[in-house]
PDB file of C-alpha atoms in Angstrom:
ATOM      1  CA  UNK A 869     -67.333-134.792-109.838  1.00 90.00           C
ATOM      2  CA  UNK A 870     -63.977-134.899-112.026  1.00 88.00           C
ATOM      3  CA  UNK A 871     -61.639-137.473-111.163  1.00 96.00           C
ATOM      4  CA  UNK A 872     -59.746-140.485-111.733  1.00 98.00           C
ATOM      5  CA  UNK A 873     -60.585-143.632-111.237  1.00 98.00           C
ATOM      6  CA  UNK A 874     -58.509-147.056-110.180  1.00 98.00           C
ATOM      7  CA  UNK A 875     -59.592-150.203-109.480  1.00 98.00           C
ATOM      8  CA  UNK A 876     -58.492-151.971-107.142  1.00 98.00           C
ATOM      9  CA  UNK A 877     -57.742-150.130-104.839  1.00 98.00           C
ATOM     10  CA  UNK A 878     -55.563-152.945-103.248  1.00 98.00           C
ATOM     11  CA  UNK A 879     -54.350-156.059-104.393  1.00 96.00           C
ATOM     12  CA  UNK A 880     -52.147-158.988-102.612  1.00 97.00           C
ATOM     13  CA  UNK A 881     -51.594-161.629-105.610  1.00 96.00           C
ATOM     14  CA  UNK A 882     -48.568-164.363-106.521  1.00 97.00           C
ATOM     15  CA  UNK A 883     -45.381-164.153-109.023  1.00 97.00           C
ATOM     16  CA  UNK A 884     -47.185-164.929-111.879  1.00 97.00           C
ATOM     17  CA  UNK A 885     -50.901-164.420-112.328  1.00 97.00           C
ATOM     18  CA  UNK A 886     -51.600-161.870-114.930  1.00 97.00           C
ATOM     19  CA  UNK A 887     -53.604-158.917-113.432  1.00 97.00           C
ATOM     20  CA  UNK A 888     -54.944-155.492-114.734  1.00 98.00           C
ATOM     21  CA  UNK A 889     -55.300-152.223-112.828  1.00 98.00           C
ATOM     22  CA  UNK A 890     -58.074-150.199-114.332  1.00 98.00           C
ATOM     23  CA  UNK A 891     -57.784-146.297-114.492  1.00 98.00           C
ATOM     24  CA  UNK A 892     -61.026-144.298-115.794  1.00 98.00           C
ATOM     25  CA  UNK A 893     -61.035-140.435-115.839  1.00 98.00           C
ATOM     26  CA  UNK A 894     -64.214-138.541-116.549  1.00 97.00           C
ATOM     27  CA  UNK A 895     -62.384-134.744-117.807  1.00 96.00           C
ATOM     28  CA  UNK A 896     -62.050-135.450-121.467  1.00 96.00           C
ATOM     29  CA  UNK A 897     -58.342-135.716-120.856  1.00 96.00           C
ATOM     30  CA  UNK A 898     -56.083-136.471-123.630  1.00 94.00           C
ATOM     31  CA  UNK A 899     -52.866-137.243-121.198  1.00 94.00           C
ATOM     32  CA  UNK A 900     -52.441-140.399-119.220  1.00 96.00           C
ATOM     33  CA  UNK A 901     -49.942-141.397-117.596  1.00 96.00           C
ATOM     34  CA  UNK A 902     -48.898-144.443-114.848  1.00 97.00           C
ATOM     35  CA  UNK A 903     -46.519-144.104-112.190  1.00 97.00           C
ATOM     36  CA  UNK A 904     -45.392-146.092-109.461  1.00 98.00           C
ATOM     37  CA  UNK A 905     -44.215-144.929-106.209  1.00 98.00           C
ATOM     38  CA  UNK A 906     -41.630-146.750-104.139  1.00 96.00           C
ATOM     39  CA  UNK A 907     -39.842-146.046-100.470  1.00 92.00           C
ATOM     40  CA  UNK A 908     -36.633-143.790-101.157  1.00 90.00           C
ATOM     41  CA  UNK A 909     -37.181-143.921-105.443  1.00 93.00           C
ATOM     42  CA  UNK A 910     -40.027-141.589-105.096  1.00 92.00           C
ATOM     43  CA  UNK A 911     -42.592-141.428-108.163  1.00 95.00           C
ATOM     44  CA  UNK A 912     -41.491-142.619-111.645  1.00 94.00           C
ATOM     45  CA  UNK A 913     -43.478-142.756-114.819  1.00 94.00           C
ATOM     46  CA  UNK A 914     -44.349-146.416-116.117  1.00 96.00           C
ATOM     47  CA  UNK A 915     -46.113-145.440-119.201  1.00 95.00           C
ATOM     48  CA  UNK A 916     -48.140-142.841-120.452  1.00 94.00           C
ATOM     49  CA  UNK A 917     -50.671-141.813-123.377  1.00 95.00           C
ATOM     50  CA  UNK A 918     -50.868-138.771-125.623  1.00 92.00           C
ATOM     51  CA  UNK A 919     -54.032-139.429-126.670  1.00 93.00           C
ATOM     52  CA  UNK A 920     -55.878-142.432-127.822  1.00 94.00           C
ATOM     53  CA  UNK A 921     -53.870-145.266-129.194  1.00 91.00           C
ATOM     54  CA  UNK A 922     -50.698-143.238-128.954  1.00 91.00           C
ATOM     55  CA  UNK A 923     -48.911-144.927-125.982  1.00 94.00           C
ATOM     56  CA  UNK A 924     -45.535-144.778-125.210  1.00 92.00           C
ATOM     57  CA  UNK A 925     -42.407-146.360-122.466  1.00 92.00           C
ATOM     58  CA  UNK A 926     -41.826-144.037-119.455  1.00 91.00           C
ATOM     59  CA  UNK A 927     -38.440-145.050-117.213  1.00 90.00           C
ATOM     60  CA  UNK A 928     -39.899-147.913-115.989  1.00 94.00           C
ATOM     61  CA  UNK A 929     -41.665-149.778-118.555  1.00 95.00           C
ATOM     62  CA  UNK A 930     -40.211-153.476-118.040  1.00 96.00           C
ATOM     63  CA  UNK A 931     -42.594-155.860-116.868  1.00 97.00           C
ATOM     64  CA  UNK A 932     -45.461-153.527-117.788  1.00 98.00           C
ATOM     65  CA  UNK A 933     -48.040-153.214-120.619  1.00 98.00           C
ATOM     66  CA  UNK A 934     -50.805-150.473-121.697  1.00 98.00           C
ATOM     67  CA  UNK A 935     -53.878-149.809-123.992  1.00 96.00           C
ATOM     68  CA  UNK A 936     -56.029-146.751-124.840  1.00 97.00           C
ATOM     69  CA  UNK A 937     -58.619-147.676-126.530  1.00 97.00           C
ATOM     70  CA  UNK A 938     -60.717-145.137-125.444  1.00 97.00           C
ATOM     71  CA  UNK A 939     -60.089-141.741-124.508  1.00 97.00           C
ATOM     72  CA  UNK A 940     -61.326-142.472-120.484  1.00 98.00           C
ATOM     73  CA  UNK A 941     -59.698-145.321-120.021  1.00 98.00           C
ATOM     74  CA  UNK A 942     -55.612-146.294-119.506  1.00 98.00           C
ATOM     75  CA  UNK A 943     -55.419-149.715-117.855  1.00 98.00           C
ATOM     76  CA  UNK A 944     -52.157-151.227-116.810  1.00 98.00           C
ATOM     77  CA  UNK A 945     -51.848-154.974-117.352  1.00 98.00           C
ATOM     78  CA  UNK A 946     -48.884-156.962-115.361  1.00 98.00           C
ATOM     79  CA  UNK A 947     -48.822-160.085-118.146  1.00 96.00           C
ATOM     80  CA  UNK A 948     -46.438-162.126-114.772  1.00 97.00           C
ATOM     81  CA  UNK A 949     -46.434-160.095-111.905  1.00 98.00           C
ATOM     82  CA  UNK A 950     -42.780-160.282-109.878  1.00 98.00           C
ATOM     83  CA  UNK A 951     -42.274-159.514-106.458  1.00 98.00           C
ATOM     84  CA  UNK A 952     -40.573-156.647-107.829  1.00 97.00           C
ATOM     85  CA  UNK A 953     -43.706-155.068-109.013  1.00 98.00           C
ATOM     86  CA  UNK A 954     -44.676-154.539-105.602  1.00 98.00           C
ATOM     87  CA  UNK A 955     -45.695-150.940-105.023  1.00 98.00           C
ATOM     88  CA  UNK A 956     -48.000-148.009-104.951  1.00 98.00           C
ATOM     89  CA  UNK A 957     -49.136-147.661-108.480  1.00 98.00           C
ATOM     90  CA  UNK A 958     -51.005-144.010-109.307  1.00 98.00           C
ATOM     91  CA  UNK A 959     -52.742-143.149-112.735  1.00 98.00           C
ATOM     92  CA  UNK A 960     -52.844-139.480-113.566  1.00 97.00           C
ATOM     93  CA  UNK A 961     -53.882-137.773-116.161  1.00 96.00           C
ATOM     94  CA  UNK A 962     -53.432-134.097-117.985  1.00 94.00           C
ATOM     95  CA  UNK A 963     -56.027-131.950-120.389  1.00 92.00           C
ATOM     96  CA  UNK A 964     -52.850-132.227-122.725  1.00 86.00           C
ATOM     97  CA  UNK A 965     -49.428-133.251-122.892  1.00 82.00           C
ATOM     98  CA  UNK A 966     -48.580-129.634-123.684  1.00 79.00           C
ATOM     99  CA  UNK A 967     -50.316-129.056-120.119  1.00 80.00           C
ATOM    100  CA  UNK A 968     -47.848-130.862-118.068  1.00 79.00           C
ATOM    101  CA  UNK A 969     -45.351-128.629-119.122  1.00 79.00           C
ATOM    102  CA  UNK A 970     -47.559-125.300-118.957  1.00 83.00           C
ATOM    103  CA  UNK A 971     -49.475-125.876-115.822  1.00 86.00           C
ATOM    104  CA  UNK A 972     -47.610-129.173-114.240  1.00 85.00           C
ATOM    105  CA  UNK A 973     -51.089-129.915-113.456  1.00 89.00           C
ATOM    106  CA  UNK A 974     -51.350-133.784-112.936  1.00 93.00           C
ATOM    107  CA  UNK A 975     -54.673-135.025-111.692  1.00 96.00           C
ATOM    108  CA  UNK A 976     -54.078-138.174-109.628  1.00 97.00           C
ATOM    109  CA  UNK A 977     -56.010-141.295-108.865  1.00 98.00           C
ATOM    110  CA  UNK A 978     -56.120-142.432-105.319  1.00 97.00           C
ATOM    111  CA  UNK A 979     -53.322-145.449-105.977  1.00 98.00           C
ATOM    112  CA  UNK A 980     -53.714-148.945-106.579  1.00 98.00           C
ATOM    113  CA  UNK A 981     -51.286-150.897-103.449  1.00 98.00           C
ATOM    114  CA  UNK A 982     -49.719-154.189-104.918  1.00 98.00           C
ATOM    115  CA  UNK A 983     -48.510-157.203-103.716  1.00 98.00           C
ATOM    116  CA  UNK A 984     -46.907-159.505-105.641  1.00 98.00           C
ATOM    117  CA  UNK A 985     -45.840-162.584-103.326  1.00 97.00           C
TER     118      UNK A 985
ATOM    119  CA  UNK B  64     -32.250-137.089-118.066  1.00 69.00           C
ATOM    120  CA  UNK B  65     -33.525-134.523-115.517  1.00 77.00           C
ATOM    121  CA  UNK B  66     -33.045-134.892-111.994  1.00 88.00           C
ATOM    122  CA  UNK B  67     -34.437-133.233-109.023  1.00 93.00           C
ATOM    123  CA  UNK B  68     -32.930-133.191-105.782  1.00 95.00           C
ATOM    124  CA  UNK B  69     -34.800-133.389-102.259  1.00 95.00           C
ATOM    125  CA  UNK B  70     -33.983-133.288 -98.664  1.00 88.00           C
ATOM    126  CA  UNK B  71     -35.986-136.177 -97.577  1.00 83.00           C
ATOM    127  CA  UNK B  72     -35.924-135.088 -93.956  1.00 85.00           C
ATOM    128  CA  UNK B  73     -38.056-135.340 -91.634  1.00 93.00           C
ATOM    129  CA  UNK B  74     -38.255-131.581 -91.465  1.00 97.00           C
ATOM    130  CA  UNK B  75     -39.976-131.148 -87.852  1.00 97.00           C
ATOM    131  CA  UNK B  76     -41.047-127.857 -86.828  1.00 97.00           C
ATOM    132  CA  UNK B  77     -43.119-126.406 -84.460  1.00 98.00           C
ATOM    133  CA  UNK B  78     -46.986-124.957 -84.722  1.00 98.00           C
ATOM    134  CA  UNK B  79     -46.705-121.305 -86.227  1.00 98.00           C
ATOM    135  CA  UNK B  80     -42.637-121.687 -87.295  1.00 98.00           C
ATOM    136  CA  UNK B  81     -41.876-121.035 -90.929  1.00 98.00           C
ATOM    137  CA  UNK B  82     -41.296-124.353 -92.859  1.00 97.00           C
ATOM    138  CA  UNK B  83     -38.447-124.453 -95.643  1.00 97.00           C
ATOM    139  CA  UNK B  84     -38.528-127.092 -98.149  1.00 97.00           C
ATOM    140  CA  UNK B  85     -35.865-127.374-100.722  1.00 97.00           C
ATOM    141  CA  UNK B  86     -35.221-128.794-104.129  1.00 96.00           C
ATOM    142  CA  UNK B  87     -32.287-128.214-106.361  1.00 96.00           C
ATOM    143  CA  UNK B  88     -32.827-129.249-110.442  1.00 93.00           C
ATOM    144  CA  UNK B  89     -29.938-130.479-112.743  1.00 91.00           C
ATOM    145  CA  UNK B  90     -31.265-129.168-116.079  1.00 87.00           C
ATOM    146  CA  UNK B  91     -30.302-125.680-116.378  1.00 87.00           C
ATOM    147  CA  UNK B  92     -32.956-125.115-119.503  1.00 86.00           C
ATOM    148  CA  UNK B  93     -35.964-126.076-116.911  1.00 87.00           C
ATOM    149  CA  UNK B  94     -38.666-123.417-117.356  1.00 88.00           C
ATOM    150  CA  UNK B  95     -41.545-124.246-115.187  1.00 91.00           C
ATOM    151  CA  UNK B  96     -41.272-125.385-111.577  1.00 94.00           C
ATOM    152  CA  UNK B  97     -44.125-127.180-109.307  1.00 96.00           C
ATOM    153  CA  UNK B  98     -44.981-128.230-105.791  1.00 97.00           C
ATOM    154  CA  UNK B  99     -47.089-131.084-104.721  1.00 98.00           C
ATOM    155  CA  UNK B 100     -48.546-132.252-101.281  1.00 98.00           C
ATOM    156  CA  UNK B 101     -49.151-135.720-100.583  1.00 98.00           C
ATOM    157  CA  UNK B 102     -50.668-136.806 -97.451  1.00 98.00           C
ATOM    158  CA  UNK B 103     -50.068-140.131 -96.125  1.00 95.00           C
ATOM    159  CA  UNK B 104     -51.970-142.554 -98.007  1.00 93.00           C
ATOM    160  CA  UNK B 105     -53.373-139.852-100.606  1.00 96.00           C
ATOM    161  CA  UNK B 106     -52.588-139.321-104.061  1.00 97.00           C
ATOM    162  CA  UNK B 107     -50.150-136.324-104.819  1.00 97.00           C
ATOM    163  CA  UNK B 108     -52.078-132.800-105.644  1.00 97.00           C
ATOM    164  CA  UNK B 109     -50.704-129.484-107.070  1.00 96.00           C
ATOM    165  CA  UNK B 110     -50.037-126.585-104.691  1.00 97.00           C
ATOM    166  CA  UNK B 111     -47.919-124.397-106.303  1.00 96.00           C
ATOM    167  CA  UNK B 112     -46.182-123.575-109.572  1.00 95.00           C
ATOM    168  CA  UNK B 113     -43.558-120.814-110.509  1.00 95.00           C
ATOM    169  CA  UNK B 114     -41.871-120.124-113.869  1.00 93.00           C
ATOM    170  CA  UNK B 115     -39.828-116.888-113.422  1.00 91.00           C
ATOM    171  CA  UNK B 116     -37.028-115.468-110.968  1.00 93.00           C
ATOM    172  CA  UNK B 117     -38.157-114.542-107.623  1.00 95.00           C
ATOM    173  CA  UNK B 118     -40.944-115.210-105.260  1.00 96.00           C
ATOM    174  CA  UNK B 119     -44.278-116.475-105.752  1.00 97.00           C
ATOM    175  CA  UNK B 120     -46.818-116.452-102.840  1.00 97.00           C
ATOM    176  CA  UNK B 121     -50.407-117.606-102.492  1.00 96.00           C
ATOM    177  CA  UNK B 122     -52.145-117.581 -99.042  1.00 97.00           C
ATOM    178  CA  UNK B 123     -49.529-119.197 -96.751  1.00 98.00           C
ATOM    179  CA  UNK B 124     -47.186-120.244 -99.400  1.00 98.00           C
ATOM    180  CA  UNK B 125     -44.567-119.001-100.959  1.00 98.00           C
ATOM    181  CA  UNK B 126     -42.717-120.366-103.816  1.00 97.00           C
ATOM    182  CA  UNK B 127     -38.597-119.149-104.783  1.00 97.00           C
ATOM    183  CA  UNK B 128     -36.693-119.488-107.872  1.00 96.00           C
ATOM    184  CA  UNK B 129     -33.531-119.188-108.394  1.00 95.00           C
ATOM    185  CA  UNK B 130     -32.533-120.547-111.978  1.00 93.00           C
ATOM    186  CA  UNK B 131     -28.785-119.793-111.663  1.00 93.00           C
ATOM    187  CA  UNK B 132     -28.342-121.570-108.650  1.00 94.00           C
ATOM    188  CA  UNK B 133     -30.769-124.427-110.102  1.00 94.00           C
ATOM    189  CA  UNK B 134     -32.531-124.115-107.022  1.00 94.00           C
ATOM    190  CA  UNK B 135     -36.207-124.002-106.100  1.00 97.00           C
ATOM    191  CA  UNK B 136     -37.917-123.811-102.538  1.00 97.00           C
ATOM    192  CA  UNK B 137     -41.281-123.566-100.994  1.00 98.00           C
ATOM    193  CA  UNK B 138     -42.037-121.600 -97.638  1.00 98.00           C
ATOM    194  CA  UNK B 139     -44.656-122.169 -95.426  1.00 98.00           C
ATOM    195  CA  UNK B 140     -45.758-119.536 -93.145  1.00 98.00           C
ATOM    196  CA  UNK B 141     -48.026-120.001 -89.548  1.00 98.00           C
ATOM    197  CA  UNK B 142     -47.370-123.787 -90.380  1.00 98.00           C
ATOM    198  CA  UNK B 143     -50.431-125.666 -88.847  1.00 98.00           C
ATOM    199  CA  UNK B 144     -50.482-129.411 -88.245  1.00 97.00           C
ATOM    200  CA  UNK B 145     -52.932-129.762 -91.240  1.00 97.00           C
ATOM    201  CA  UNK B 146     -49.423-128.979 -93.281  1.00 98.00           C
ATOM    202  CA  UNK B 147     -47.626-132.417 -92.381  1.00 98.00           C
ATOM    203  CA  UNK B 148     -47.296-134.602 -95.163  1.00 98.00           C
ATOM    204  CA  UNK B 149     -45.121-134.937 -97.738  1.00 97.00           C
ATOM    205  CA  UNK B 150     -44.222-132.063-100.575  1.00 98.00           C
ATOM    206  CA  UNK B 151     -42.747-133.219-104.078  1.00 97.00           C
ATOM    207  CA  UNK B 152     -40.535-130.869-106.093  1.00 96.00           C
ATOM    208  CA  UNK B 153     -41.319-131.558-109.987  1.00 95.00           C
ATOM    209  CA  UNK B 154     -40.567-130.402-113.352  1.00 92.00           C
ATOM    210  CA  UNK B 155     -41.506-131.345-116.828  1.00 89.00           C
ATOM    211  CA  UNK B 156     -39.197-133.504-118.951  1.00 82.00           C
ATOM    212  CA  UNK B 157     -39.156-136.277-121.244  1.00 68.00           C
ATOM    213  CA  UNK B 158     -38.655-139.922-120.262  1.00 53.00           C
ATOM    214  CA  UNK B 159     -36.981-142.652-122.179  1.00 51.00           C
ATOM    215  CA  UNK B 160     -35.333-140.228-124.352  1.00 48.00           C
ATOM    216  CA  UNK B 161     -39.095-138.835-125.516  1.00 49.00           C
ATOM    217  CA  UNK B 162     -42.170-137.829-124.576  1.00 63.00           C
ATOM    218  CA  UNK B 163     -43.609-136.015-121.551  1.00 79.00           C
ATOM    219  CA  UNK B 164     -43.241-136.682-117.940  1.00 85.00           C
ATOM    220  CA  UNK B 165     -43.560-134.453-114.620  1.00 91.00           C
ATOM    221  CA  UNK B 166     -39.950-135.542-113.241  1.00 91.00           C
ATOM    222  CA  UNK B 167     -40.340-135.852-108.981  1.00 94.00           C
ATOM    223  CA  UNK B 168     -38.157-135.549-106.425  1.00 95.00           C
ATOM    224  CA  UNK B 169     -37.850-138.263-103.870  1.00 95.00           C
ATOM    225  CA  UNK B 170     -39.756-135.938-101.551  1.00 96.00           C
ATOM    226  CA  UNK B 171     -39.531-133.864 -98.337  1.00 96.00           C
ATOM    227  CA  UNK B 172     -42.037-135.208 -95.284  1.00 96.00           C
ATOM    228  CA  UNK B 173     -42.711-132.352 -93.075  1.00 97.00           C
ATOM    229  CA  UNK B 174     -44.044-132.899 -89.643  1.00 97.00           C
ATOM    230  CA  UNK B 175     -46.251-129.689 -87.584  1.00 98.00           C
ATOM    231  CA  UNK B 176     -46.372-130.321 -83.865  1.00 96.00           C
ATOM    232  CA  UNK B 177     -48.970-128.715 -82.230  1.00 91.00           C
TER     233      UNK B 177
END
């Protein structure tokens, strides 16, 4: 079955204990991309991944850190996590970056809910 | 930067009423348009896309485009209660001055009473 994967799926942790959110996607995907989702701010890109080891800021990169050392895998590491970072993180990914602008077709993981306290 | 405007409602209507969601885009050079549904506690998924003037339908659904108003909507006929959830305007854009992004609205929840 294609999809994305996150792990975890929730997460209640304190200001300062680094953490990593895994995303895996099994479509030979060259796009990645993080968002997080907040109460009235909607969904806004964190980072996101052209392809492997081409990683770049989104609008809300502070705080935040990426890799892609693979082509499956995009994990988000929080190096201190601030109460801030609290939210509904989602990885997505694309067959190319060129797609999200042809086809808008994002595929979505199922979210990774934080809690930084 | 683009921006795209929702009603964040609650739009309530009842079993079998036509639901209208609307979205309104600042960049006037935005060529492709899409919806997404996100039920509560679900990721967000793709449900419709349009790219020219008009009217777009599929099943139920019905996309509208109106570029020189900057304005897009999405209809939904016979709405059942299997319809409430929330529905995302986007469009592709850059972020931090490069790159690629799908750019979301805040978001319309829509609520089907039976």
């Amino acid at each position: 079955e294609a999809q994305v994967t996150q792990n975890p799926r929730y997460l209640i942790t304190v200001t300062g204990k680094k953490l990593t959110v895994t995303c895996s996607q099994n479509m030979n995907h060259e796009y990645m991309s993080w968002y997080r989702q907040d109460p009235g701010l909607g969904l806004r890109q964190i980072y996101y991944s052209m392809n492997v080891e081409v990683t770049d800021k989104g609008d809300v990169p502070e705080g935040y850190k990426v890799s892609r050392k693979e082509k499956r895998n995009f994990p988000l590491i929080l190096e201190s996590p601030s109460p801030n970072q609290t939210s509904l993180y989602f990885c997505a990914s694309s067959l190319r970056g060129l797609a999200v602008w042809d086809t808008g077709e994002l595929f979505f993981g199922e979210g990774s809910r934080l809690t930084v306290l | 930067q683009k921006e795209v405007e929702q009603n964040s409602g609650p739009l309530s209507v009842p079993e079998g009423a036509i639901a209208s969601l609307n979205c309104t885009y600042s960049d006037r050079g935005s060529q492709s348009f899409f919806w997404y549904r996100q039920y509560s506690g679900k990721s967000p998924e793709l449900i419709m896309s349009i790219y020219s003037n008009g009217d777009k339908e599929d099943g139920r659904f019905t996309a509208q485009l109106n570029k020189a108003s900057q304005y897009v909507s999405l209809l939904i006929r016979d709405s059942q209660p299997s319809d409430s959830a929330t529905y995302l305007c986007a469009v592709p854009g850059v972020s931090n001055q490069a790159g690629t992004a799908l750019i979301f609205g805040k978001g319309t929840t829509l609520s089907v009473s039976s």
